[in-house]
mmCIF file of C-alpha atoms in Angstrom:
data_model
loop_
_atom_site.group_PDB
_atom_site.id
_atom_site.type_symbol
_atom_site.label_atom_id
_atom_site.label_comp_id
_atom_site.label_asym_id
_atom_site.label_seq_id
_atom_site.Cartn_x
_atom_site.Cartn_y
_atom_site.Cartn_z
ATOM 1 C CA MET E 1 119.869 44.123 217.015
ATOM 2 C CA ASP E 2 116.649 43.996 216.789
ATOM 3 C CA LYS E 3 113.563 45.625 214.527
ATOM 4 C CA THR E 4 113.218 48.679 217.115
ATOM 5 C CA ALA E 5 117.176 49.360 217.420
ATOM 6 C CA TYR E 6 117.440 49.562 213.795
ATOM 7 C CA MET E 7 114.283 51.607 213.495
ATOM 8 C CA GLU E 8 115.644 53.739 216.131
ATOM 9 C CA ALA E 9 118.797 54.202 214.324
ATOM 10 C CA ALA E 10 116.482 55.331 211.566
ATOM 11 C CA MET E 11 114.774 57.800 214.316
ATOM 12 C CA GLU E 12 118.191 59.484 215.041
ATOM 13 C CA GLU E 13 118.771 60.408 211.129
ATOM 14 C CA ALA E 14 115.232 61.881 211.352
ATOM 15 C CA ARG E 15 116.007 63.491 214.427
ATOM 16 C CA ARG E 16 119.533 65.219 212.849
ATOM 17 C CA ALA E 17 117.433 65.964 209.377
ATOM 18 C CA LEU E 18 114.924 67.963 211.936
ATOM 19 C CA SER E 19 117.833 69.681 213.525
ATOM 20 C CA GLN E 20 118.833 71.161 210.169
ATOM 21 C CA LEU E 21 115.411 72.083 209.015
ATOM 22 C CA GLU E 22 114.836 69.330 206.990
ATOM 23 C CA VAL E 23 111.620 67.217 206.729
ATOM 24 C CA PRO E 24 112.611 64.892 209.175
ATOM 25 C CA VAL E 25 112.880 61.049 207.484
ATOM 26 C CA GLY E 26 115.603 58.960 208.343
ATOM 27 C CA CYS E 27 116.881 55.358 206.709
ATOM 28 C CA VAL E 28 119.301 53.007 207.530
ATOM 29 C CA ILE E 29 120.445 49.596 205.477
ATOM 30 C CA VAL E 30 121.455 46.534 207.649
ATOM 31 C CA GLU E 31 123.397 43.738 206.168
ATOM 32 C CA ASN E 32 124.315 40.821 207.986
ATOM 33 C CA GLY E 33 122.569 42.570 211.349
ATOM 34 C CA GLN E 34 125.299 45.528 211.062
ATOM 35 C CA VAL E 35 124.061 49.050 209.494
ATOM 36 C CA ILE E 36 126.089 50.022 206.566
ATOM 37 C CA ALA E 37 124.564 52.957 205.189
ATOM 38 C CA ARG E 38 122.528 55.845 206.992
ATOM 39 C CA GLY E 39 120.818 58.466 205.046
ATOM 40 C CA SER E 40 118.153 61.307 205.922
ATOM 41 C CA ASN E 41 116.006 63.940 203.671
ATOM 42 C CA ALA E 42 118.831 66.959 202.316
ATOM 43 C CA THR E 43 116.113 67.823 199.831
ATOM 44 C CA ASN E 44 115.896 71.591 201.431
ATOM 45 C CA HIS E 45 119.822 71.744 201.958
ATOM 46 C CA THR E 46 120.763 70.493 198.148
ATOM 47 C CA ARG E 47 117.549 72.420 196.491
ATOM 48 C CA ASN E 48 117.143 68.793 195.210
ATOM 49 C CA ALA E 49 113.505 67.392 195.512
ATOM 50 C CA THR E 50 114.858 63.457 194.632
ATOM 51 C CA ARG E 51 116.989 64.037 197.231
ATOM 52 C CA HIS E 52 115.258 61.785 200.197
ATOM 53 C CA ALA E 53 116.691 59.874 203.195
ATOM 54 C CA GLU E 54 116.210 56.452 201.170
ATOM 55 C CA MET E 55 118.262 58.055 197.901
ATOM 56 C CA GLU E 56 120.899 59.320 200.433
ATOM 57 C CA ALA E 57 121.403 55.743 202.397
ATOM 58 C CA ILE E 58 121.274 53.948 198.812
ATOM 59 C CA ASP E 59 124.324 56.638 197.524
ATOM 60 C CA ASN E 60 126.195 56.109 200.801
ATOM 61 C CA LEU E 61 125.955 52.101 200.220
ATOM 62 C CA LEU E 62 126.608 52.580 195.898
ATOM 63 C CA HIS E 63 129.547 54.873 197.247
ATOM 64 C CA LEU E 64 131.093 51.808 199.592
ATOM 65 C CA CYS E 65 130.527 49.310 196.507
ATOM 66 C CA GLN E 66 132.495 51.578 194.701
ATOM 67 C CA SER E 67 135.335 51.399 197.069
ATOM 68 C CA ALA E 68 135.444 47.723 197.408
ATOM 69 C CA HIS E 69 135.484 47.726 193.136
ATOM 70 C CA LEU E 70 132.746 45.460 193.458
ATOM 71 C CA THR E 71 131.098 44.199 190.246
ATOM 72 C CA GLN E 72 127.360 45.105 188.881
ATOM 73 C CA GLN E 73 126.420 41.617 190.223
ATOM 74 C CA GLN E 74 128.146 41.818 193.496
ATOM 75 C CA VAL E 75 126.751 45.287 193.741
ATOM 76 C CA ALA E 76 122.950 43.826 193.072
ATOM 77 C CA GLN E 77 123.683 40.454 195.038
ATOM 78 C CA ARG E 78 124.703 43.148 198.215
ATOM 79 C CA PHE E 79 121.567 44.980 197.905
ATOM 80 C CA ALA E 80 119.320 41.963 197.764
ATOM 81 C CA ALA E 81 121.458 41.277 201.211
ATOM 82 C CA CYS E 82 120.099 43.923 202.538
ATOM 83 C CA GLU E 83 117.109 45.384 204.993
ATOM 84 C CA LEU E 84 115.976 48.458 204.705
ATOM 85 C CA TYR E 85 114.458 50.515 207.866
ATOM 86 C CA VAL E 86 112.828 54.359 206.871
ATOM 87 C CA THR E 87 110.855 56.303 209.379
ATOM 88 C CA CYS E 88 107.613 56.913 206.554
ATOM 89 C CA GLU E 89 106.425 54.560 204.040
ATOM 90 C CA PRO E 90 108.473 55.034 200.900
ATOM 91 C CA CYS E 91 107.288 57.591 198.376
ATOM 92 C CA ILE E 92 106.770 55.949 194.906
ATOM 93 C CA MET E 93 109.674 57.343 193.750
ATOM 94 C CA CYS E 94 111.816 55.567 196.351
ATOM 95 C CA ALA E 95 109.629 52.461 196.189
ATOM 96 C CA ALA E 96 110.392 52.160 192.495
ATOM 97 C CA ALA E 97 114.183 52.670 192.910
ATOM 98 C CA LEU E 98 114.276 50.425 195.865
ATOM 99 C CA SER E 99 112.604 47.233 193.754
ATOM 100 C CA LEU E 100 114.742 48.365 190.780
ATOM 101 C CA LEU E 101 117.649 48.036 193.220
ATOM 102 C CA GLY E 102 116.274 44.438 194.405
ATOM 103 C CA ILE E 103 115.944 45.427 198.502
ATOM 104 C CA THR E 104 114.155 42.681 199.219
ATOM 105 C CA ARG E 105 112.737 43.826 202.590
ATOM 106 C CA VAL E 106 111.381 47.512 203.965
ATOM 107 C CA PHE E 107 110.162 48.713 207.525
ATOM 108 C CA TYR E 108 108.754 51.674 207.649
ATOM 109 C CA GLY E 109 106.808 54.028 210.867
ATOM 110 C CA CYS E 110 104.324 55.796 209.507
ATOM 111 C CA ALA E 111 102.237 55.688 206.406
ATOM 112 C CA ASN E 112 102.736 58.314 203.792
ATOM 113 C CA ASP E 113 99.142 59.124 202.717
ATOM 114 C CA ARG E 114 99.792 61.475 199.779
ATOM 115 C CA PHE E 115 103.037 59.686 198.428
ATOM 116 C CA GLY E 116 103.314 56.068 199.705
ATOM 117 C CA GLY E 117 104.483 53.729 197.384
ATOM 118 C CA CYS E 118 104.057 50.547 199.603
ATOM 119 C CA GLY E 119 100.549 51.008 199.673
ATOM 120 C CA SER E 120 99.085 54.044 200.653
ATOM 121 C CA VAL E 121 98.809 55.247 197.368
ATOM 122 C CA MET E 122 100.777 52.581 195.054
ATOM 123 C CA GLU E 123 101.522 49.045 195.713
ATOM 124 C CA VAL E 124 104.832 49.285 194.255
ATOM 125 C CA HIS E 125 106.396 46.685 197.133
ATOM 126 C CA LYS E 126 104.017 44.515 195.904
ATOM 127 C CA HIS E 127 104.110 44.451 191.636
ATOM 128 C CA GLY E 128 107.601 45.957 191.254
ATOM 129 C CA SER E 129 108.561 48.709 188.742
ATOM 130 C CA GLY E 130 108.449 48.940 184.922
ATOM 131 C CA PRO E 131 111.189 48.643 182.930
ATOM 132 C CA CYS E 132 112.838 52.062 182.604
ATOM 133 C CA GLY E 133 113.782 53.634 179.349
ATOM 134 C CA ASN E 134 112.846 52.898 175.952
ATOM 135 C CA ASN E 135 114.026 49.444 176.375
ATOM 136 C CA GLN E 136 111.580 47.136 177.150
ATOM 137 C CA ALA E 137 113.582 43.622 177.018
ATOM 138 C CA GLU E 138 114.694 45.554 180.155
ATOM 139 C CA GLU E 139 114.748 43.940 183.642
ATOM 140 C CA LYS E 140 111.834 45.573 185.499
ATOM 141 C CA GLY E 141 112.059 45.841 189.354
ATOM 142 C CA ARG E 142 111.323 43.247 191.708
ATOM 143 C CA GLY E 143 108.406 43.110 194.545
ATOM 144 C CA PHE E 144 109.616 43.461 198.192
ATOM 145 C CA THR E 145 108.093 42.551 201.353
ATOM 146 C CA CYS E 146 107.173 45.627 203.537
ATOM 147 C CA VAL E 147 106.157 46.071 206.862
ATOM 148 C CA GLY E 148 104.815 49.361 208.338
ATOM 149 C CA GLY E 149 104.204 50.645 211.879
ATOM 150 C CA LEU E 150 107.114 50.390 213.870
ATOM 151 C CA MET E 151 107.584 53.433 215.953
ATOM 152 C CA ALA E 152 104.950 55.335 213.615
ATOM 153 C CA ASP E 153 103.572 57.651 216.578
ATOM 154 C CA GLU E 154 107.583 58.408 217.145
ATOM 155 C CA ALA E 155 107.952 59.550 213.350
ATOM 156 C CA VAL E 156 104.676 60.963 213.289
ATOM 157 C CA HIS E 157 105.657 63.789 216.283
ATOM 158 C CA LEU E 158 108.673 64.263 214.254
ATOM 159 C CA PHE E 159 106.811 65.149 211.296
ATOM 160 C CA ARG E 160 104.014 67.599 213.638
ATOM 161 C CA SER E 161 107.817 69.312 215.466
ATOM 162 C CA PHE E 162 108.663 70.534 211.947
ATOM 163 C CA TYR E 163 105.777 71.423 210.171
ATOM 164 C CA GLU E 164 104.225 73.148 213.538
ATOM 165 C CA LYS E 165 106.833 75.524 212.860
ATOM 166 C CA GLY E 166 105.987 75.634 209.296
ATOM 167 C CA ASN E 167 109.123 74.785 206.586
ATOM 168 C CA PRO E 168 111.523 77.634 206.609
ATOM 169 C CA ASN E 169 112.794 76.197 203.081
ATOM 170 C CA ALA E 170 109.197 76.270 201.291
ATOM 171 C CA PRO E 171 108.841 78.232 198.296
ATOM 172 C CA ARG E 172 106.767 81.334 198.332
ATOM 173 C CA PRO E 173 104.087 81.676 198.843
ATOM 174 C CA HIS E 174 103.354 78.647 201.346
ATOM 175 C CA ARG E 175 100.920 77.998 202.797
ATOM 176 C CA PRO E 176 100.416 80.243 206.033
ATOM 177 C CA LEU E 177 100.334 78.436 209.615
ATOM 178 C CA SER E 178 97.242 78.532 211.006
#
């Protein structure tokens, strides 16, 4: 499969999210040419603002790693061998998570001008994330290669389809439709 085929798989996840009244973002994680984990936004369904498509895919891969009884080092090696495809530029939170997990390559559709962590707002992909918690000796996240613009028009179209109707799960009061 080529990059477009992987991005199409991420778009399938985004369309699934849209059909479930979620913000239409989809993600796949690829290892050795195979899609091994998928995710789509689940923030409305779970009422948890951290359940972005990337986090859902990461959790699916972590579940596979746990089922295989991989060591922490093996899990780290597996993530380092993967590429991630997502329909919208990872937000700062997701970019930091990808950095900490050691993902080395990320491909995305459209830019995220409000929250993007791969150049639109911050450059987490270039610098990595800082150490977590109070332990300054803890290893900090690494940077990763990031390529945007894959099927960006399709990703924007899905967003427009969602936001033209208004987000039915947005807290009240929310911005009225114009």
